[in-house]
Short mmCIF file of C-alpha atoms in Angstrom, two decimals:
data_model
loop_
_atom_site.label_atom_id
_atom_site.label_comp_id
_atom_site.label_asym_id
_atom_site.label_seq_id
_atom_site.Cartn_x
_atom_site.Cartn_y
_atom_site.Cartn_z
CA MET A 198 -7.59 -11.83 -15.36
CA ARG A 199 -5.42 -10.45 -13.08
CA PRO A 200 -5.93 -6.99 -12.71
CA SER A 201 -2.17 -5.99 -14.44
CA GLY A 202 -2.92 -8.11 -17.22
CA ARG A 203 -0.08 -10.42 -16.38
CA ALA A 204 -0.33 -14.33 -16.98
CA PRO A 205 -0.95 -16.16 -12.87
CA ASP A 206 3.40 -17.32 -13.01
CA GLN A 207 4.76 -13.81 -14.15
CA MET A 208 6.63 -11.37 -11.58
CA ARG A 209 6.44 -7.59 -11.90
CA ALA A 210 9.50 -6.68 -13.56
CA ILE A 211 12.50 -6.55 -11.51
CA GLU A 212 15.64 -4.27 -11.03
CA MET A 213 17.70 -4.33 -8.35
CA ILE A 214 20.44 -1.03 -8.46
CA PRO A 215 23.58 -2.10 -6.27
CA GLY A 216 26.04 0.91 -4.48
CA PHE A 217 22.51 3.04 -4.66
CA SER A 218 24.19 4.97 -1.66
CA ALA A 219 27.71 6.79 -1.59
CA HIS A 220 28.62 5.64 2.12
CA ALA A 221 27.19 2.90 3.65
CA GLU A 222 29.04 -0.59 3.30
CA GLY A 223 27.19 -2.40 1.39
CA SER A 224 22.78 -0.82 -0.76
CA CYS A 225 21.16 -1.42 -2.78
CA LEU A 226 17.78 0.11 -4.30
CA VAL A 227 15.42 -2.83 -4.94
CA LYS A 228 12.02 -2.40 -7.28
CA PHE A 229 9.44 -4.85 -7.81
CA GLY A 230 7.46 -3.41 -9.61
CA ASN A 231 5.95 0.01 -8.68
CA THR A 232 7.55 -1.26 -4.84
CA HIS A 233 10.99 0.11 -4.44
CA VAL A 234 13.06 0.00 -1.47
CA LEU A 235 16.22 1.23 -0.53
CA VAL A 236 18.50 -1.25 1.62
CA THR A 237 21.67 -0.23 3.43
CA ALA A 238 24.03 -2.30 5.46
CA SER A 239 26.21 -0.61 7.57
CA VAL A 240 29.69 -2.84 9.28
CA GLU A 241 30.24 -2.25 13.26
CA ASP A 242 33.12 -4.06 14.95
CA ARG A 243 30.89 -5.04 17.59
CA VAL A 244 28.72 -7.41 18.67
CA PRO A 245 25.07 -7.54 21.04
CA PRO A 246 26.72 -7.75 24.25
CA TRP A 247 25.64 -11.57 24.64
CA LEU A 248 27.62 -12.73 21.67
CA ARG A 249 31.10 -10.94 23.28
CA GLY A 250 34.05 -12.87 23.02
CA GLY A 251 32.23 -15.38 21.34
CA GLY A 252 33.85 -15.20 17.92
CA LYS A 253 30.76 -14.55 15.80
CA GLY A 254 29.01 -11.88 14.64
CA TRP A 255 25.72 -11.14 13.93
CA VAL A 256 23.24 -9.63 11.27
CA THR A 257 20.19 -7.51 12.26
CA ALA A 258 17.63 -5.32 9.86
CA GLU A 259 15.31 -2.88 10.48
CA TYR A 260 12.48 -1.48 8.48
CA GLY A 261 10.49 0.77 7.67
CA MET A 262 8.04 2.76 5.04
CA LEU A 263 8.67 6.80 4.25
CA PRO A 264 5.13 9.01 5.29
CA ARG A 265 4.76 9.25 0.97
CA ALA A 266 4.96 5.80 0.53
CA THR A 267 1.36 4.52 -0.09
CA HIS A 268 -1.63 7.12 -1.05
CA THR A 269 -2.01 9.21 1.75
CA ARG A 270 0.46 10.17 4.58
CA GLY A 271 1.65 8.12 7.33
CA ASN A 272 2.70 9.53 10.22
CA ARG A 273 6.37 8.83 10.83
CA GLU A 274 6.77 6.21 13.80
CA ALA A 275 9.32 8.21 14.83
CA ALA A 276 6.73 10.54 15.44
CA LYS A 277 4.66 8.57 18.11
CA GLY A 278 7.60 7.04 20.06
CA LYS A 279 7.24 3.27 19.10
CA GLN A 280 7.31 1.39 15.91
CA SER A 281 3.81 -0.52 15.20
CA GLY A 282 3.15 -4.01 15.85
CA ARG A 283 3.89 -4.79 11.92
CA THR A 284 7.22 -3.18 11.36
CA GLN A 285 8.60 -5.19 14.51
CA GLU A 286 7.16 -8.41 12.46
CA ILE A 287 8.98 -7.07 9.49
CA GLN A 288 11.95 -6.67 10.27
CA ARG A 289 12.41 -9.49 12.78
CA LEU A 290 11.09 -11.58 9.55
CA ILE A 291 14.09 -9.67 7.32
CA GLY A 292 16.79 -10.02 10.36
CA ARG A 293 15.78 -14.50 11.06
CA SER A 294 15.84 -14.83 7.26
CA LEU A 295 19.63 -12.93 6.20
CA ARG A 296 20.68 -15.20 9.57
CA ALA A 297 19.22 -18.66 7.94
CA VAL A 298 22.20 -17.99 5.58
CA THR A 299 24.97 -16.61 7.27
CA ASP A 300 27.88 -18.27 9.00
CA MET A 301 28.20 -16.07 11.45
CA ALA A 302 31.32 -18.06 12.81
CA ALA A 303 32.83 -17.31 9.45
CA LEU A 304 32.35 -13.24 9.79
CA GLY A 305 33.93 -12.75 12.58
CA GLU A 306 32.47 -10.23 15.91
CA ARG A 307 31.04 -8.33 13.32
CA GLN A 308 27.33 -6.93 13.44
CA ILE A 309 26.13 -5.84 10.28
CA THR A 310 22.93 -4.01 10.57
CA LEU A 311 20.47 -3.80 7.25
CA ASP A 312 18.30 -0.86 6.95
CA CYS A 313 15.38 -1.34 4.57
CA ASP A 314 13.22 1.62 3.85
CA VAL A 315 9.96 1.74 1.40
CA ILE A 316 10.11 4.53 -0.77
CA GLN A 317 7.04 3.60 -2.63
CA ALA A 318 4.67 0.52 -2.00
CA ASP A 319 2.46 -1.55 -3.88
CA GLY A 320 2.55 -4.76 -2.50
CA GLY A 321 5.34 -6.99 -1.62
CA THR A 322 7.55 -4.65 0.45
CA ARG A 323 8.94 -7.21 3.27
CA THR A 324 9.63 -9.62 0.14
CA ALA A 325 11.41 -6.81 -1.53
CA ALA A 326 13.31 -5.84 1.33
CA ILE A 327 14.86 -9.42 1.81
CA SER A 328 15.88 -10.08 -1.70
CA GLY A 329 17.66 -6.31 -2.02
CA ALA A 330 19.14 -7.00 1.88
CA TRP A 331 20.60 -10.24 0.21
CA VAL A 332 22.21 -7.74 -2.50
CA ALA A 333 23.55 -5.01 0.19
CA LEU A 334 24.75 -7.95 2.88
CA ARG A 335 26.90 -9.49 -0.43
CA LEU A 336 28.70 -6.20 -1.07
CA ALA A 337 29.34 -5.15 2.80
CA LEU A 338 30.89 -8.34 2.77
CA ASP A 339 32.65 -7.99 -0.23
CA GLN A 340 33.92 -4.36 0.90
CA ILE A 341 35.23 -6.52 4.26
CA HIS A 342 36.54 -8.95 1.95
CA ALA A 343 38.87 -6.46 0.08
CA LYS A 344 41.03 -5.60 3.49
CA THR A 345 40.99 -8.16 5.24
CA PRO A 346 40.26 -11.67 3.79
CA PHE A 347 37.59 -14.21 4.97
CA ALA A 348 39.23 -17.70 5.38
CA ALA A 349 35.36 -19.21 4.81
CA ASP A 350 33.06 -16.82 2.19
CA PRO A 351 30.18 -16.09 4.94
CA LEU A 352 27.44 -16.19 2.70
CA ALA A 353 28.07 -18.88 -0.12
CA THR A 354 23.50 -19.56 0.08
CA GLN A 355 21.30 -17.06 -1.82
CA VAL A 356 18.42 -15.96 0.11
CA ALA A 357 15.02 -14.56 -1.85
CA ALA A 358 11.58 -13.83 -0.57
CA ILE A 359 8.10 -13.62 -2.90
CA SER A 360 4.21 -13.43 -1.94
CA CYS A 361 1.46 -15.55 -3.67
CA GLY A 362 -1.89 -15.28 -3.26
CA ILE A 363 -5.26 -16.97 -4.48
CA TYR A 364 -6.92 -13.89 -6.61
CA GLU A 365 -10.40 -14.42 -7.37
CA GLY A 366 -10.00 -18.53 -7.00
CA ASN A 367 -6.47 -18.75 -8.80
CA PRO A 368 -3.09 -18.89 -7.59
CA VAL A 369 -0.78 -15.92 -8.79
CA LEU A 370 2.33 -14.57 -8.15
CA ASP A 371 4.31 -12.09 -6.85
CA LEU A 372 0.59 -9.76 -6.02
CA ASP A 373 0.04 -5.84 -6.10
CA TYR A 374 -1.32 -3.99 -3.39
CA ILE A 375 -4.72 -4.39 -5.56
CA GLU A 376 -4.90 -8.09 -5.98
CA ASP A 377 -2.99 -8.53 -2.18
CA SER A 378 -6.17 -6.51 -0.71
CA ASN A 379 -8.76 -8.14 -2.77
CA ALA A 380 -6.78 -12.34 -1.77
CA GLY A 381 -8.85 -14.75 -0.67
CA THR A 382 -5.32 -16.06 0.59
CA ASP A 383 -1.96 -14.23 1.37
CA ALA A 384 1.42 -16.18 1.59
CA ASN A 385 4.82 -15.06 1.73
CA PHE A 386 7.27 -17.30 1.24
CA VAL A 387 11.14 -17.03 1.55
CA LEU A 388 13.76 -19.63 -0.14
CA THR A 389 17.06 -20.71 -0.63
CA ASN A 390 18.83 -21.10 -4.20
CA LYS A 391 19.64 -24.79 -2.98
CA GLY A 392 15.95 -25.49 -2.51
CA GLY A 393 15.53 -24.80 1.32
CA ILE A 394 12.56 -23.07 3.14
CA VAL A 395 13.50 -20.20 5.31
CA GLU A 396 10.03 -19.37 6.07
CA VAL A 397 5.98 -19.58 5.09
CA GLN A 398 3.63 -17.08 5.97
CA GLY A 399 0.40 -18.31 4.75
CA THR A 400 -3.11 -16.61 5.47
CA ALA A 401 -6.16 -17.02 4.61
CA GLU A 402 -8.30 -14.35 4.32
CA GLY A 403 -11.85 -15.43 4.23
CA GLU A 404 -12.56 -19.14 2.91
CA PRO A 405 -9.83 -21.86 4.36
CA PHE A 406 -7.18 -23.11 1.77
CA ASP A 407 -6.31 -26.89 1.54
CA GLU A 408 -2.79 -28.55 1.41
CA GLU A 409 -3.06 -28.48 -2.53
CA ALA A 410 -3.63 -25.08 -2.84
CA LEU A 411 -0.62 -24.66 -0.66
CA LEU A 412 1.65 -26.61 -2.94
CA ARG A 413 0.11 -24.64 -6.28
CA LEU A 414 1.56 -21.53 -4.15
CA LEU A 415 5.22 -23.08 -3.41
CA ARG A 416 5.28 -24.12 -7.00
CA LEU A 417 4.91 -20.62 -7.98
CA ALA A 418 6.79 -19.42 -5.39
CA ARG A 419 10.19 -21.42 -6.58
CA ILE A 420 9.54 -19.84 -10.01
CA GLY A 421 9.41 -16.59 -8.58
CA CYS A 422 12.31 -16.75 -6.96
CA ASN A 423 14.23 -18.34 -9.45
CA GLU A 424 14.48 -15.39 -11.10
CA VAL A 425 15.22 -13.17 -8.31
CA PHE A 426 18.25 -15.45 -7.31
CA ALA A 427 19.14 -14.53 -11.10
CA ALA A 428 18.11 -10.64 -10.87
CA GLN A 429 20.57 -10.24 -7.30
CA LEU A 430 23.76 -11.96 -9.03
CA ALA A 431 23.46 -9.55 -11.67
CA ALA A 432 23.93 -6.74 -9.52
CA VAL A 433 26.60 -8.24 -7.69
CA GLY A 434 28.60 -8.95 -10.69
CA ARG A 435 28.39 -12.73 -9.86
#
């Protein structure tokens, strides 16, 4: 029995609130159960120096946790003067995931920055951030298109992410904090709505897992991501 009482293949409740921020070109407050992440997309008519003059755009991401996103207060990383290795790894993952489904040539020489701020953490913050970032990016691109139409849609494919793991010997979908902190195996899957795999992060916290266990987790991840894809489309009105 899972601590939450959910079935092994049951997601937490998903909620995506588009346009949550009044000033950003695109935004989404995404909730996976008690994990809440605010994602904003900011558009700039410039690209990094190494891309200038090439006719291609860039999508990047930043990630952070508010001090009381967790049970005890965490210090702001800005106060320490540097980001933790965990923060850098997560924001690189978010950026890679969105770039994997974005046509940079169709985007043109623009940079879109996705800021992912964890308001409340209960496991799966990076996967919620990726899933919400797609909505924020989609809305930002729609706003650009309304003013200066794209010749081709830069974001024709969806991307979403979900955590899976082996908890008390059983493969389960969408781990909350209690499960995540006690899982024998913890994995994150980044998938597209066209069946593609963008990234898999899997770690045995104790006893190694075998290929069959990995495939069972992947099957669970596809179930979860399909639910996320539907929520994304509903959020952007598609």
